[in-house]
Amino acid sequence: MRYGGWTGKILRIDLSTGAITTEETMKYKEYLGGTGIGWKVLWDEVPPGTKAWDPENRIVFGVGPLTGCGAPSSGRMVVTSLMPVHINDLPGAGHMGGAWGPELKYAGWDSLIIQGKAAAPVWIRIVDDEVSIEDASELWGNGTYRTATAICTEMGSDAHVAAIGQAGENLCRLSCIISDRHHSAGGGGLGSVMGSKNLKAIGVKGTGSVRIATDVKTWKKLNYYWLSLMGANNNHVVPMNKQPWAEYYDSASRWTADRGLFWGAASPPVETGYCTDFEHPLPGDCPRPQNKMGRRTHKGYKDFGLPGANHTVKMNGCLHCPVRCHIATDVPQLEQYGVSRYNENTCTGNTILSSIMKTVPGSQDSNLINSQMSTNLTSDYGFWHDYGQWAVCYNWAQSHVMSAAECKALMLPASFVGKTPFQNRLPAAELAILSGNPTGSTPYAPASPWGKANAGDPSAQQDLIKLIIPNGGKIYSKTPVFADVVANGPAYWAEKWPEIGYFNNHCTKSLSFKMNHAKHHGAESFGQIGCLINMTYNRDAMNHTHQNVTVGPPLAVVNQLMKELFASPAAPGIFNDPNGSDICHTSSVDGYKPVTAGMAAFTAACMVELELKNAMISCDWTLPAWLSPLKSRGYRGDINMHADLYAAVTGDKVDLKQFQLIGLRLLTLFRALTARHMDYHVKKENPTGQVNMRHDHDYMNDWMFDKVGDTTTGPVRGPGTGIPNAVSGNTDAYPAKEVAFQGTTQLMSREDMEKAKELLYEQLGWDRETGMPTEATLKKLGLSYVKGKIPALIVA
Amino acid sequence: MLPEENPERRANEREQVGSEAPVDDGIETRRVSFLEEDGSWQKGLGEVKAAVARTIRDSARERRTVSSVEDLAEWDDYLRYGQIEVRALLEEMAGEADYQDLKCLTTATGLVYFYSQTFLTEEEAARKGTVEEAKSIIAGAIRADSLEKVALTPIGDIYALAPGTGAGIVDALLDAMTHDRRYQDLKQVTAAGEVYFHSDRYLVDNYAATLLLARAGDHRATIAETVREESRIYPRTTNAACFLDYKLYGIPPDELETVIRVMLGKPEFADIKRIVHPVTNAVHLYSERYIAAEHAWAMMDWEEVGRANNP
């Protein structure tokens, strides 16, 4: 059968030998593309115990059958590899928007697999079928901006370049890959994986097209229908404030468009306006988005208030996406620092370095200016944000004064009492550089990096990033101890400084979920659901499927709609609680709500949906449309849309249940892959031991469970400290004993979370004791070969 | 592409359209191709014409009325999505023998309708066109008030559209519109004996209810009812700062604090509670009929600081 969607070819490049070869895509068809192919390549080709920076590691640049097809939100791509930011180099993926992924597809490739290590810096040039390895010695040492400019000068301005900056080159574990200036694939230090292979960049130019299996009319109808179900960024389907056309509103919504709210730096300024008339007036008709969807989300305003709105030129985003996520700004003030006034990014991508800055009192623009300085520098250096966790650790290490009780609990020297971790751990010479005095005490010297940071001076970021990422490597570092912990992420930091690990495990403000990696919409997002999702991955859980549903119509409405999909005798998919239990807590007057089978079914569906999106590829931030903005549909979205779209593009006719099984196959393979690598490290310590995924992998930090005492405040919390621990990351000001998340009212319960795991495993066909897929599940999913590699871990 | 350093980088119409290219263009034809033979829609064009003609004839024969462009556009995805322009299609049909009975009329205000002269005479069609035109004008006025002014339309304003026309005729038209599917977005609300209209396409029912409350001028009741609704429906606390929206709530900003203080002292509003966040100093209100005190505190805390600290 001739399929649409796929190009049919995969490109493999061995940098050690220089071999450039082509493979058939269809041998991976059951894995779709993207991370699906990535997981399979890692399973087949990368033995357990391989380190991320070993030449034997693979880095797979993946697109999928939907990439570049023009359907909404189909412009992204993924990079799959072992992650150097993780202590045990577990597998993971980073996800990149922009246009690089579609360009690879137009060049005729479904994936690019890179292995080996070049003897000297190189870059890869791809122009359709013409592929070559080029000398990058003159590019090495440059940031991503100059690198991309140089390559585009050679290939043409319509080429797209994915490059690493100095962070990746110098093997900083907090490093990412940057394309099209500000689109990044972080994924636990993927920039350094490229760096370890001496691979500076990949330039791509394609002249081909994506074949669509269905006919033009069906294709257009499907696209219009899908567009009608989409809301704003994160598929938020109600506006953030009360507006005359909207029945509901939610202050958390990213649907910010309003009358009088402008892209203020556009010329002329563009009003976002009301979003009326997106429902077709004729009863029974297919709605159509008549308004400008790209104006619904004004992230400049959402993130930075009116100063952000005033400096926003437009909202930008990925190829083929109607929802624009990136804030394109014009901040003339940056020019005095020798930095471009034009930048763009979004969310935590904007605040990597500005999170360690103080705001200038009385300056409305200070926060925005610092954020745009941050995005400019970190995109150029290719510095990964670790979803904000590294900055939280940094701020704590700089500001928290250790108490005698803390030092005793952590078995730290008495000399540490009364000083911050930075003061305790950094050599005097480094403290002198950072603070202007050898003790690192306040007040800092005004001209020092920390002094300037405390004054809100953006140039502090320029000083600090040179100290964190010394060009040419660690031997050139003026502050090697400082750089070694800060640039390598909280996990390695905690290995060296136990108080960092304790902070991550026990303190509310750490943002750490487990294994010293960040949480990403955890307990605050539907309680047990967010926790289960964050447990499953090896980095911050890049899963917005559940999170997007937390914002929108009233919870009672959302709960009912999700029950139709996942807790109903008539549920359409394979994940379901036919007994109809609640999914989204609708009231917390009566306190903590125990986990339900419906919540587990919803969680399983969210996880499988993510795998499908990362394999097709479709954007996880804007889809799926399980809700819609359409009052005429009772705010229902359409859970079948991804399967329908996949079938339309490829011609591979699948229904929802078949499609979810494919997703479950990918999730289960990822699970087995993780278990295999973890088991290697367990056996390294204890040859007779073996990993238990339920206990060794699927856990969460203590701060989400423990509440000890209720009188003292302070950042180090948990057992032995007499300090309360509340699941909010928010405040010491709350007068009551507990703090609620949306939907839950108290700290999570260990006993309940253990039950939650079992319910989830049941939905996924995983063993309740080990958290591993059963033999029957492997067989059902066509993964029986997995058992051959890890027989002891698979139960019948 | 080359990194952008262009000082002329500005939003323009191209970029706005480009930001939703799939909407307007459906596909970027340069970048996609179709495995199945294209031209399928061309082959189906005859069916579309037949469906359009059937609609016009059925309306004329069975309902004795004329058809608008909107009536016709719903019959085919390409018509609905603008891929085929209805008027261009009808112009093409005018030259074809099968459709010679289909005629077009233009009203005094320039509205265009279609009919089949097999079933309606020219005079009859003109009369029907006038009625449809009147309905369209009324609906247009109400929708414009809802959309542009964000205001309810008093029935007096509708009477004033045609000063020489008796109220009975206008009432008959309004009644007929309630049964016409084209005008199902128009809603009638009554307060203190006054009749108003709004289009819920542009101004939804609960917003209209708030406008009616504001129009009544009882600020305390306006606040209390708003707070109770939010506590009941979502449930969530209400940041008191929202009542500074004078256009919606009609409460003079410099009186808001006093209004809230007095309201909280009245027994009929005893269920309304006030809490203040100690970090942001934001004032939140909630109804204890629907939210317990501790939960209200927690929700306020999440709204004020928790969410921002949990990216």
Coordinates of C-alpha atoms in Angstrom, one line a residue, chain A residues 143-634:
Chain A
G143 CA 26.7 31.1 19.7
T144 CA 23.7 29.8 17.8
Y145 CA 22.9 33.1 16.1
R146 CA 26.3 33.5 14.3
T147 CA 26.3 29.8 13.5
A148 CA 22.9 29.9 11.9
T149 CA 23.8 33.1 10.0
A150 CA 27.0 31.6 8.7
I151 CA 25.2 28.4 7.5
C152 CA 22.3 30.3 6.0
T153 CA 24.8 32.5 4.2
E154 CA 26.2 29.3 2.6
M155 CA 23.0 27.4 2.1
G156 CA 20.6 30.2 1.4
S157 CA 18.2 32.2 3.5
D158 CA 15.5 29.6 3.2
A159 CA 17.5 27.0 5.0
H160 CA 16.7 26.1 8.6
V161 CA 19.5 25.5 11.1
A162 CA 19.5 23.5 14.4
A163 CA 22.6 24.4 16.3
I164 CA 24.2 24.3 19.7
G165 CA 25.9 27.2 21.4
Q166 CA 28.8 27.3 23.8
A167 CA 26.8 25.4 26.4
G168 CA 26.5 22.3 24.2
E169 CA 30.0 22.6 23.0
N170 CA 31.4 22.7 26.5
L171 CA 29.3 19.8 27.7
C172 CA 27.2 21.7 30.1
R173 CA 24.4 19.4 31.0
L174 CA 21.9 22.2 31.0
S175 CA 22.2 22.7 27.3
C176 CA 19.8 22.6 24.4
I177 CA 19.5 22.7 20.6
I178 CA 18.2 25.9 19.1
S179 CA 16.6 26.4 15.7
D180 CA 15.2 29.4 14.0
R181 CA 16.7 31.7 16.6
H182 CA 14.6 30.9 19.6
H183 CA 13.0 27.4 19.2
S184 CA 14.7 24.9 21.5
A185 CA 14.9 21.3 22.2
G186 CA 16.0 21.0 25.8
G187 CA 15.3 17.5 26.8
G188 CA 17.8 17.0 29.6
G189 CA 20.9 18.4 28.0
L190 CA 20.6 17.4 24.3
G191 CA 22.8 20.2 23.3
S192 CA 25.7 18.5 25.0
V193 CA 25.0 15.2 23.2
M194 CA 25.6 17.1 20.0
G195 CA 28.6 18.7 21.5
S196 CA 30.0 15.3 22.6
K197 CA 29.8 14.2 19.0
N198 CA 31.6 17.3 17.8
L199 CA 28.4 18.2 15.9
K200 CA 27.8 21.9 15.8
A201 CA 24.8 22.2 13.6
I202 CA 22.4 20.7 11.0
G203 CA 21.3 22.9 8.1
V204 CA 18.3 21.6 6.2
K205 CA 16.7 22.7 3.0
G206 CA 14.0 20.8 1.2
T207 CA 12.0 21.3 -2.0
G208 CA 9.6 18.3 -1.7
S209 CA 6.1 18.1 -0.3
V210 CA 4.1 15.9 2.0
R211 CA 1.6 13.6 0.3
I212 CA -1.9 13.5 1.7
A213 CA -3.8 10.3 1.2
T214 CA -7.3 11.7 1.2
D215 CA -8.9 14.1 -1.3
V216 CA -8.7 17.8 -1.2
K217 CA -12.2 18.4 -0.1
T218 CA -12.2 15.9 2.7
W219 CA -8.9 17.3 3.8
K220 CA -10.1 20.9 3.9
K221 CA -13.3 19.9 5.7
L222 CA -11.3 18.0 8.4
N223 CA -9.0 21.0 8.9
Y224 CA -11.8 23.5 9.2
Y225 CA -13.6 21.2 11.6
W226 CA -10.5 20.8 13.7
L227 CA -9.9 24.5 13.7
S228 CA -13.4 25.1 15.0
L229 CA -12.6 23.0 18.0
M230 CA -9.4 24.8 18.9
G231 CA -9.3 27.5 21.5
A232 CA -6.3 29.6 22.4
N233 CA -2.8 28.6 23.5
N234 CA -2.9 25.4 25.6
N235 CA -6.3 24.9 24.0
H236 CA -7.9 27.1 26.7
V237 CA -11.4 27.5 25.5
V238 CA -12.7 30.4 27.6
P239 CA -11.3 33.9 28.0
M240 CA -9.3 35.0 31.0
N241 CA -11.7 37.8 32.0
K242 CA -15.4 38.3 31.8
Q243 CA -16.4 39.2 28.2
P244 CA -19.8 39.7 26.8
W245 CA -19.6 36.9 24.2
A246 CA -18.4 34.3 26.7
E247 CA -20.6 32.3 29.0
Y248 CA -17.6 31.4 31.3
Y249 CA -14.2 32.8 32.0
D250 CA -11.1 31.6 33.9
S251 CA -8.3 33.9 35.1
A252 CA -5.8 31.1 34.3
S253 CA -6.8 31.0 30.7
R254 CA -4.3 32.1 28.0
W255 CA -7.2 33.4 25.9
T256 CA -6.3 37.0 26.7
A257 CA -7.7 38.7 23.6
D258 CA -9.8 41.7 24.6
R259 CA -10.9 45.1 23.3
G260 CA -8.3 47.7 24.1
L261 CA -5.5 45.1 24.4
F262 CA -2.9 45.6 21.6
W263 CA 0.3 44.2 20.2
G264 CA 1.6 47.6 21.2
A265 CA 4.9 47.6 19.4
A266 CA 3.4 46.7 16.0
S267 CA 3.2 49.4 13.5
P268 CA 0.4 50.2 13.6
P269 CA -0.6 48.6 16.9
V270 CA -2.9 45.6 16.4
E271 CA -5.9 45.2 18.7
T272 CA -6.6 41.6 19.8
G273 CA -10.2 42.3 20.2
Y274 CA -13.3 40.3 21.1
C275 CA -13.5 36.8 19.6
T276 CA -17.1 36.6 18.7
D277 CA -18.7 34.7 15.9
F278 CA -16.5 31.7 15.9
E279 CA -19.7 29.6 16.1
H280 CA -21.5 29.5 12.9
P281 CA -25.0 30.9 13.3
L282 CA -26.8 28.1 11.5
P283 CA -28.0 25.3 13.7
G284 CA -26.4 22.0 13.1
D285 CA -23.8 23.5 11.0
C286 CA -20.1 22.9 11.3
P287 CA -18.6 25.9 13.2
R288 CA -15.8 27.8 11.7
P289 CA -13.2 30.1 13.3
Q290 CA -14.1 33.4 11.7
N291 CA -12.0 35.5 14.1
K292 CA -8.2 35.6 14.2
M293 CA -7.1 32.7 16.2
G294 CA -3.6 34.0 16.3
R295 CA -4.8 37.0 18.3
R296 CA -6.5 35.0 21.0
T297 CA -3.4 34.5 23.1
H298 CA -1.4 37.7 23.9
K299 CA 1.4 36.0 25.8
G300 CA 3.2 39.3 26.2
Y301 CA 0.4 40.6 28.2
K302 CA -0.2 37.3 30.0
D303 CA 3.3 37.0 31.2
F304 CA 4.4 40.6 31.7
G305 CA 1.3 42.6 32.0
L306 CA 0.9 46.0 30.2
P307 CA 4.7 46.5 29.8
G308 CA 4.7 43.2 27.9
A309 CA 1.8 44.2 25.8
N310 CA 3.4 47.5 24.9
H311 CA 6.6 45.8 23.7
T312 CA 5.0 43.0 21.8
V313 CA 5.3 43.2 18.0
K314 CA 3.3 40.2 17.4
M315 CA 2.7 36.6 18.5
N316 CA 4.8 34.2 16.5
G317 CA 5.1 30.4 16.4
C318 CA 5.6 27.3 14.5
L319 CA 5.0 26.5 10.8
H320 CA 1.3 25.6 10.2
C321 CA 0.1 26.5 13.7
P322 CA -2.8 28.9 14.0
V323 CA -2.1 29.3 17.8
R324 CA 0.9 31.6 18.3
C325 CA 2.8 30.9 21.4
H326 CA 6.0 33.0 21.0
I327 CA 6.1 36.6 22.1
A328 CA 8.0 38.6 19.5
T329 CA 9.2 41.7 21.3
D330 CA 10.9 45.0 20.5
V331 CA 12.8 46.3 23.5
P332 CA 15.0 49.2 22.4
Q333 CA 16.6 49.4 25.9
L334 CA 18.6 46.2 25.2
E335 CA 20.7 48.0 22.5
Q336 CA 22.7 49.8 25.1
Y337 CA 24.0 46.4 26.2
G338 CA 25.0 45.4 22.7
V339 CA 22.1 43.0 22.4
S340 CA 19.4 42.9 19.7
R341 CA 16.2 44.7 20.6
Y342 CA 14.3 42.0 18.7
N343 CA 13.7 38.7 20.5
E344 CA 11.1 36.1 21.0
N345 CA 10.3 33.2 23.2
T346 CA 7.6 32.1 25.6
C347 CA 6.9 30.8 29.2
T348 CA 10.0 29.7 31.1
G349 CA 12.1 30.1 28.0
N350 CA 12.0 33.8 28.7
T351 CA 13.1 33.7 32.3
I352 CA 16.0 31.3 32.4
L353 CA 18.4 34.0 33.7
S354 CA 16.0 36.7 34.7
S355 CA 14.7 34.4 37.4
I356 CA 18.0 35.0 39.3
M357 CA 17.6 38.8 38.9
K358 CA 15.8 41.2 41.1
T359 CA 13.4 43.7 39.5
V360 CA 14.2 47.4 39.6
P361 CA 11.8 49.0 42.1
G362 CA 9.5 51.4 40.4
S363 CA 10.4 50.3 36.9
Q364 CA 7.5 48.8 35.0
D365 CA 9.7 47.5 32.2
S366 CA 12.4 46.0 34.4
N367 CA 11.1 42.5 34.5
L368 CA 10.4 42.5 30.7
I369 CA 13.9 43.9 29.9
N370 CA 15.6 41.3 32.0
S371 CA 13.5 38.5 30.5
Q372 CA 14.4 39.5 27.0
M373 CA 18.0 39.8 27.8
S374 CA 17.7 36.3 29.2
T375 CA 16.1 34.9 26.1
N376 CA 18.6 36.5 23.9
L377 CA 21.6 35.2 25.8
T378 CA 20.3 31.7 26.6
S379 CA 19.2 31.1 23.0
D380 CA 22.6 32.2 21.8
Y381 CA 24.5 30.1 24.3
G382 CA 22.0 27.2 24.0
F383 CA 21.4 27.1 27.8
W384 CA 18.5 24.9 28.9
H385 CA 16.1 26.1 31.6
D386 CA 15.3 22.8 33.2
Y387 CA 11.8 24.1 33.5
G388 CA 12.9 26.7 36.0
Q389 CA 14.2 24.3 38.6
W390 CA 17.9 25.2 38.3
A391 CA 17.1 28.9 39.0
V392 CA 15.1 27.9 42.1
C393 CA 18.1 26.0 43.4
Y394 CA 20.4 28.9 42.5
N395 CA 18.3 31.4 44.4
W396 CA 18.1 29.2 47.4
A397 CA 21.8 28.5 47.4
Q398 CA 22.4 32.2 47.2
S399 CA 19.9 33.4 49.7
H400 CA 19.2 30.8 52.3
V401 CA 21.1 31.1 55.5
M402 CA 21.6 27.7 57.0
S403 CA 20.4 27.1 60.5
A404 CA 22.0 25.0 63.2
A405 CA 19.1 22.6 63.0
E406 CA 19.4 22.2 59.3
C407 CA 23.1 21.6 59.4
K408 CA 22.6 19.0 62.1
A409 CA 19.9 17.3 60.1
L410 CA 22.0 17.3 57.0
M411 CA 25.2 16.4 58.9
L412 CA 27.0 19.5 57.6
P413 CA 29.8 21.2 59.5
A414 CA 28.9 23.6 62.2
S415 CA 30.9 26.2 60.3
F416 CA 28.1 26.2 57.7
V417 CA 25.7 27.7 60.2
G418 CA 24.7 31.3 59.5
K419 CA 25.9 31.3 55.9
T420 CA 24.4 30.4 52.5
P421 CA 25.3 27.3 50.5
F422 CA 27.2 29.4 48.0
Q423 CA 29.2 31.1 50.9
N424 CA 29.9 27.7 52.4
R425 CA 30.9 25.9 49.2
L426 CA 32.5 28.4 46.8
P427 CA 36.2 29.3 47.2
A428 CA 36.9 32.8 48.4
A429 CA 38.4 33.7 45.0
E430 CA 35.2 32.8 43.2
L431 CA 33.0 34.6 45.8
A432 CA 35.2 37.6 45.2
I433 CA 34.5 37.5 41.5
L434 CA 30.8 36.9 42.0
S435 CA 30.0 39.3 44.9
G436 CA 33.0 41.6 45.1
N437 CA 34.1 40.3 48.5
P438 CA 35.8 37.0 49.4
T439 CA 33.0 36.0 51.9
G440 CA 30.2 36.4 49.4
S441 CA 28.3 38.4 52.1
T442 CA 25.9 41.2 51.4
P443 CA 25.9 44.0 50.5
Y444 CA 27.5 42.9 47.3
A445 CA 29.8 45.2 45.5
P446 CA 27.7 47.2 43.0
A447 CA 29.9 46.4 40.0
S448 CA 30.0 42.6 40.8
P449 CA 27.6 40.2 39.0
W450 CA 25.6 39.5 42.1
G451 CA 25.6 43.2 42.9
K452 CA 24.2 44.1 39.5
A453 CA 21.7 41.2 39.6
N454 CA 20.3 42.5 42.9
A455 CA 20.1 46.0 41.4
G456 CA 18.2 44.5 38.4
D457 CA 20.9 45.5 36.0
P458 CA 20.5 43.3 32.8
S459 CA 24.3 43.3 32.2
A460 CA 24.6 41.0 35.2
Q461 CA 23.3 38.2 33.0
Q462 CA 26.0 38.8 30.5
D463 CA 28.6 38.6 33.3
L464 CA 27.1 35.5 34.8
I465 CA 26.6 33.4 31.7
K466 CA 30.2 33.8 30.8
L467 CA 31.1 32.5 34.3
I468 CA 28.6 29.6 34.0
I469 CA 29.5 28.7 30.4
P470 CA 33.2 29.6 29.9
N471 CA 34.0 29.5 26.3
G472 CA 36.6 27.0 25.4
G473 CA 35.8 24.7 28.4
K474 CA 36.2 24.5 32.1
I475 CA 39.9 25.1 32.1
Y476 CA 39.2 28.7 31.1
S477 CA 36.6 29.2 33.8
K478 CA 37.2 32.0 36.3
T479 CA 34.7 30.3 38.7
P480 CA 35.1 26.6 38.0
V481 CA 33.3 25.4 41.2
F482 CA 30.4 27.7 40.6
A483 CA 30.1 26.7 37.0
D484 CA 30.4 23.0 37.7
V485 CA 27.3 23.0 39.9
V486 CA 25.2 25.7 38.2
A487 CA 25.7 24.5 34.6
N488 CA 25.1 20.9 35.2
G489 CA 21.7 20.9 36.7
P490 CA 20.2 20.1 40.1
A491 CA 20.8 16.3 39.9
Y492 CA 24.6 16.7 39.6
W493 CA 24.5 19.7 41.9
A494 CA 22.8 17.6 44.6
E495 CA 25.4 14.9 44.2
K496 CA 28.1 17.4 45.2
W497 CA 26.1 19.5 47.7
P498 CA 23.7 17.3 49.7
E499 CA 21.8 20.3 51.0
I500 CA 20.6 20.9 47.4
G501 CA 19.2 17.4 47.3
Y502 CA 17.5 17.8 50.6
F503 CA 16.0 21.1 49.4
N504 CA 14.7 19.4 46.3
N505 CA 13.2 16.5 48.2
H506 CA 11.7 18.3 51.1
C507 CA 11.1 21.9 50.3
T508 CA 8.0 23.2 48.7
K509 CA 9.7 25.9 46.6
S510 CA 12.1 23.5 45.0
L511 CA 9.8 22.7 42.1
S512 CA 11.5 19.2 42.1
F513 CA 9.3 16.2 41.5
K514 CA 11.7 13.3 41.8
M515 CA 15.3 12.3 40.9
N516 CA 16.1 16.0 41.2
H517 CA 14.2 16.8 38.0
A518 CA 11.5 19.4 37.8
K519 CA 7.8 18.9 38.1
H520 CA 5.7 20.1 35.2
H521 CA 2.0 20.5 36.2
G522 CA 2.1 18.0 39.0
A523 CA 0.0 17.7 42.1
E524 CA -1.5 21.1 41.4
S525 CA -3.1 19.7 38.2
F526 CA -5.9 17.4 39.3
G527 CA -4.0 16.0 42.3
Q528 CA -3.2 12.3 41.7
I529 CA -3.5 12.7 37.9
G530 CA -0.7 15.3 37.7
C531 CA 1.4 13.2 40.1
L532 CA 1.1 10.0 38.2
I533 CA 2.0 11.8 35.0
N534 CA 5.1 13.4 36.6
M535 CA 6.2 10.0 38.0
T536 CA 6.3 8.4 34.6
Y537 CA 8.9 10.4 32.8
N538 CA 12.6 10.9 33.2
R539 CA 12.6 14.6 33.1
D540 CA 10.0 17.2 33.8
A541 CA 6.8 15.7 32.4
M542 CA 6.2 17.5 29.1
N543 CA 2.6 16.5 29.2
H544 CA 0.0 19.2 28.8
T545 CA -2.9 17.0 27.9
H546 CA -4.1 16.9 31.5
Q547 CA -3.1 20.4 32.3
N548 CA -5.0 22.0 29.5
V549 CA -8.2 20.6 30.8
T550 CA -7.7 22.2 34.2
V551 CA -8.5 25.6 32.7
G552 CA -11.8 26.3 31.1
P553 CA -15.5 25.9 31.9
P554 CA -16.5 25.2 35.5
L555 CA -15.0 22.0 36.9
A556 CA -18.4 20.3 37.1
V557 CA -18.8 20.8 33.3
V558 CA -15.3 19.5 32.6
N559 CA -15.8 16.6 34.9
Q560 CA -18.9 15.6 33.1
L561 CA -17.3 15.9 29.7
M562 CA -14.2 13.9 30.7
K563 CA -16.4 11.2 32.3
E564 CA -18.1 10.8 28.9
L565 CA -14.7 10.0 27.5
F566 CA -13.1 8.0 30.2
A567 CA -15.6 6.9 32.8
S568 CA -18.7 5.8 31.1
P569 CA -20.2 2.5 29.8
A570 CA -20.1 4.2 26.4
A571 CA -16.6 5.6 26.6
P572 CA -15.0 5.6 23.1
G573 CA -11.5 4.5 23.8
I574 CA -9.6 1.7 25.6
F575 CA -9.0 3.6 28.8
N576 CA -12.2 3.7 30.9
D577 CA -13.9 3.2 34.2
P578 CA -17.3 1.9 33.2
N579 CA -18.6 2.6 36.7
G580 CA -18.5 6.3 36.1
S581 CA -16.3 7.6 38.8
D582 CA -15.3 11.2 39.0
I583 CA -12.3 12.5 37.2
C584 CA -11.9 16.1 38.0
H585 CA -12.6 17.1 41.5
T586 CA -15.6 19.3 41.6
S587 CA -15.7 20.3 45.2
S588 CA -13.2 20.3 48.0
V589 CA -15.4 21.4 50.8
D590 CA -15.2 17.8 52.1
G591 CA -11.5 17.7 51.8
Y592 CA -9.1 15.3 50.0
K593 CA -10.7 13.2 47.3
P594 CA -9.2 9.7 47.0
V595 CA -8.1 8.5 43.7
T596 CA -10.7 6.9 41.4
A597 CA -10.5 4.4 38.5
G598 CA -11.8 7.2 36.3
M599 CA -8.8 9.4 37.2
A600 CA -6.5 6.5 36.3
A601 CA -8.2 6.0 32.9
F602 CA -7.9 9.7 32.2
T603 CA -4.3 9.7 33.2
A604 CA -3.5 6.7 31.0
A605 CA -5.2 8.4 28.1
C606 CA -3.2 11.6 28.6
M607 CA 0.1 9.6 28.7
V608 CA -0.8 7.7 25.5
E609 CA -2.0 10.8 23.8
L610 CA 1.4 12.4 24.5
E611 CA 3.2 9.5 23.0
L612 CA 1.0 9.7 19.9
K613 CA 1.5 13.5 19.6
N614 CA 5.3 13.1 19.9
A615 CA 5.2 10.4 17.2
M616 CA 2.8 11.8 14.6
I617 CA 3.9 14.7 15.4
S618 CA 1.4 17.1 16.8
C619 CA 1.8 19.9 19.4
D620 CA 1.3 18.8 22.9
W621 CA 0.7 22.4 24.1
T622 CA -2.2 23.2 21.9
L623 CA -3.8 19.8 21.4
P624 CA -5.8 17.6 21.8
A625 CA -9.1 19.3 21.6
W626 CA -10.9 17.3 24.2
L627 CA -12.7 20.5 25.0
S628 CA -13.8 23.1 22.5
P629 CA -14.9 26.7 22.8
L630 CA -18.3 25.9 21.3
K631 CA -21.2 26.4 23.6
S632 CA -23.3 24.8 20.9
R633 CA -21.5 21.6 21.5
G634 CA -21.7 21.9 25.3

